[in-house]
PDB file of C-alpha atoms in Angstrom:
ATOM      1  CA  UNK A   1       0.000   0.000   0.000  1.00 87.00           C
ATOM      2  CA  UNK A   2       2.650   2.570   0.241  1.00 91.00           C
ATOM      3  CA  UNK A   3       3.833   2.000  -3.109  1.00 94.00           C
ATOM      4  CA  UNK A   4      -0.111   2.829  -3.827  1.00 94.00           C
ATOM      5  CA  UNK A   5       0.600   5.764  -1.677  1.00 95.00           C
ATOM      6  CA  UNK A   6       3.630   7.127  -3.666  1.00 95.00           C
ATOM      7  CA  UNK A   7       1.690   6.854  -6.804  1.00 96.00           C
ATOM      8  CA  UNK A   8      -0.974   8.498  -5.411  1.00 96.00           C
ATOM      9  CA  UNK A   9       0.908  11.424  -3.468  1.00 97.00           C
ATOM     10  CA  UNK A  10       2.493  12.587  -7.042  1.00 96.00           C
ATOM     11  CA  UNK A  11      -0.618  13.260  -8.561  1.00 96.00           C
ATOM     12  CA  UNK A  12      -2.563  14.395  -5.812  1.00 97.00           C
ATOM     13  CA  UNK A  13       0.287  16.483  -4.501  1.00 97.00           C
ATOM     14  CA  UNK A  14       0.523  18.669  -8.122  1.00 97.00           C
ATOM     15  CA  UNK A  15      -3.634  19.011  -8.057  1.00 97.00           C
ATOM     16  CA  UNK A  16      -4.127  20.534  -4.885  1.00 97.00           C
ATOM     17  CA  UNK A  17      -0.905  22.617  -5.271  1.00 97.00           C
ATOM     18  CA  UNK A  18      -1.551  24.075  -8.307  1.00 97.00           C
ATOM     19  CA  UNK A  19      -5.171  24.664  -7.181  1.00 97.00           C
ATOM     20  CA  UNK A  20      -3.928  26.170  -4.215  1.00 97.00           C
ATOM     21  CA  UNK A  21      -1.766  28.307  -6.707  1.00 97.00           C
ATOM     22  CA  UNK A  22      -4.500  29.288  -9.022  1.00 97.00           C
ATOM     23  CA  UNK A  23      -6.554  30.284  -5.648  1.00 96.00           C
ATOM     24  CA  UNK A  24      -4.255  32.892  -4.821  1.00 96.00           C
ATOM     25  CA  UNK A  25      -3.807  34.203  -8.328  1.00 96.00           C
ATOM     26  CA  UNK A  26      -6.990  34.859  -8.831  1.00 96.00           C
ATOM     27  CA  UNK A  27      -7.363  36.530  -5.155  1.00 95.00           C
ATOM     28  CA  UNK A  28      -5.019  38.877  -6.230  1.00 93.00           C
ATOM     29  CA  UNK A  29      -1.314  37.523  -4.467  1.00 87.00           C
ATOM     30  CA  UNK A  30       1.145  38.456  -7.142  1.00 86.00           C
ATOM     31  CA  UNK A  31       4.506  38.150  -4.850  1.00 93.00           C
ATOM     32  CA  UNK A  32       6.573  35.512  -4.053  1.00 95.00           C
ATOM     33  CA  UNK A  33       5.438  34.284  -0.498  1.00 96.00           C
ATOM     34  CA  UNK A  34       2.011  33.756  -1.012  1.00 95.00           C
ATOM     35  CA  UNK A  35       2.790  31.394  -4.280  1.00 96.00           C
ATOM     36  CA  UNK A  36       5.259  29.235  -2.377  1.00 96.00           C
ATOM     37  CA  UNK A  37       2.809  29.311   0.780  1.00 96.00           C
ATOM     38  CA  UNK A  38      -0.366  27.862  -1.222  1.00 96.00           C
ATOM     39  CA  UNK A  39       2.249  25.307  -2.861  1.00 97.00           C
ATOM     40  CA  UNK A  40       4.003  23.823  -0.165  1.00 97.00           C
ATOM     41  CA  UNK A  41       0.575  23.788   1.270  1.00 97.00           C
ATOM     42  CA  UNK A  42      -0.646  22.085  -1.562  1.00 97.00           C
ATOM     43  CA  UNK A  43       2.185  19.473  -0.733  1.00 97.00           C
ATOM     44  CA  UNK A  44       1.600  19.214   2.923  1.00 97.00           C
ATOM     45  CA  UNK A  45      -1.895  18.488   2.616  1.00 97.00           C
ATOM     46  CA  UNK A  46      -1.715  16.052  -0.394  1.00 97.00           C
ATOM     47  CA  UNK A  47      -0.042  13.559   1.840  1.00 96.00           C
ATOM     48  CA  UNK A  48      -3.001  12.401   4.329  1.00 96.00           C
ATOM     49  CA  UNK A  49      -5.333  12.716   1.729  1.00 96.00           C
ATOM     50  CA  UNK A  50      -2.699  10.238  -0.895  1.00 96.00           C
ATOM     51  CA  UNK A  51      -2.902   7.904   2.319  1.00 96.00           C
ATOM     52  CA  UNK A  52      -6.230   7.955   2.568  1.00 95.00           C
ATOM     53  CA  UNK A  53      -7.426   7.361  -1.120  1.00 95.00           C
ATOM     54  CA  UNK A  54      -4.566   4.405  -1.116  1.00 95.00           C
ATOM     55  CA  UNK A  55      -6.581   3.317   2.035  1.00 94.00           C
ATOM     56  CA  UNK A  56      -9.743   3.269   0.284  1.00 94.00           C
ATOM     57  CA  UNK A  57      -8.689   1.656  -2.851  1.00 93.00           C
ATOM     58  CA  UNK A  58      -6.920  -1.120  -0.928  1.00 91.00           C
ATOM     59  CA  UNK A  59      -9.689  -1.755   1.217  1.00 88.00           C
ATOM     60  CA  UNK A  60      -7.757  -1.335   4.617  1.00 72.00           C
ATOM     61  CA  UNK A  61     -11.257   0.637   6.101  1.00 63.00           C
TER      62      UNK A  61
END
């Protein structure tokens, strides 16, 4: 299941942070910090949710 995981984590990971960037683009952030912020975010987040989906498809409930 972590393999599952790892697969899972690279896609996920680049969705939510480019959402995350888009987000602040279109709320008006046009420096530096707030970009990295909502991507790193993006990346934080992307790994419990990877997990979880890996979970789910696995059938660990």
């Amino acid at each position: 299941m972590r393999r599952l995981a790892a697969i899972l984590y690279s896609l996920t990971s680049t969705m939510l942070a480019s959402s995350f960037v888009v987000l602040v683009l279109v709320n008006g952030g046009q420096s530096l910090r707030p970009l990295l912020l909502a991507a790193g975010a993006g990346f934080v987040l992307a790994a419990p949710l990877a997990w979880g989906i890996a979970r789910r498809i696995a059938g660990d409930d």
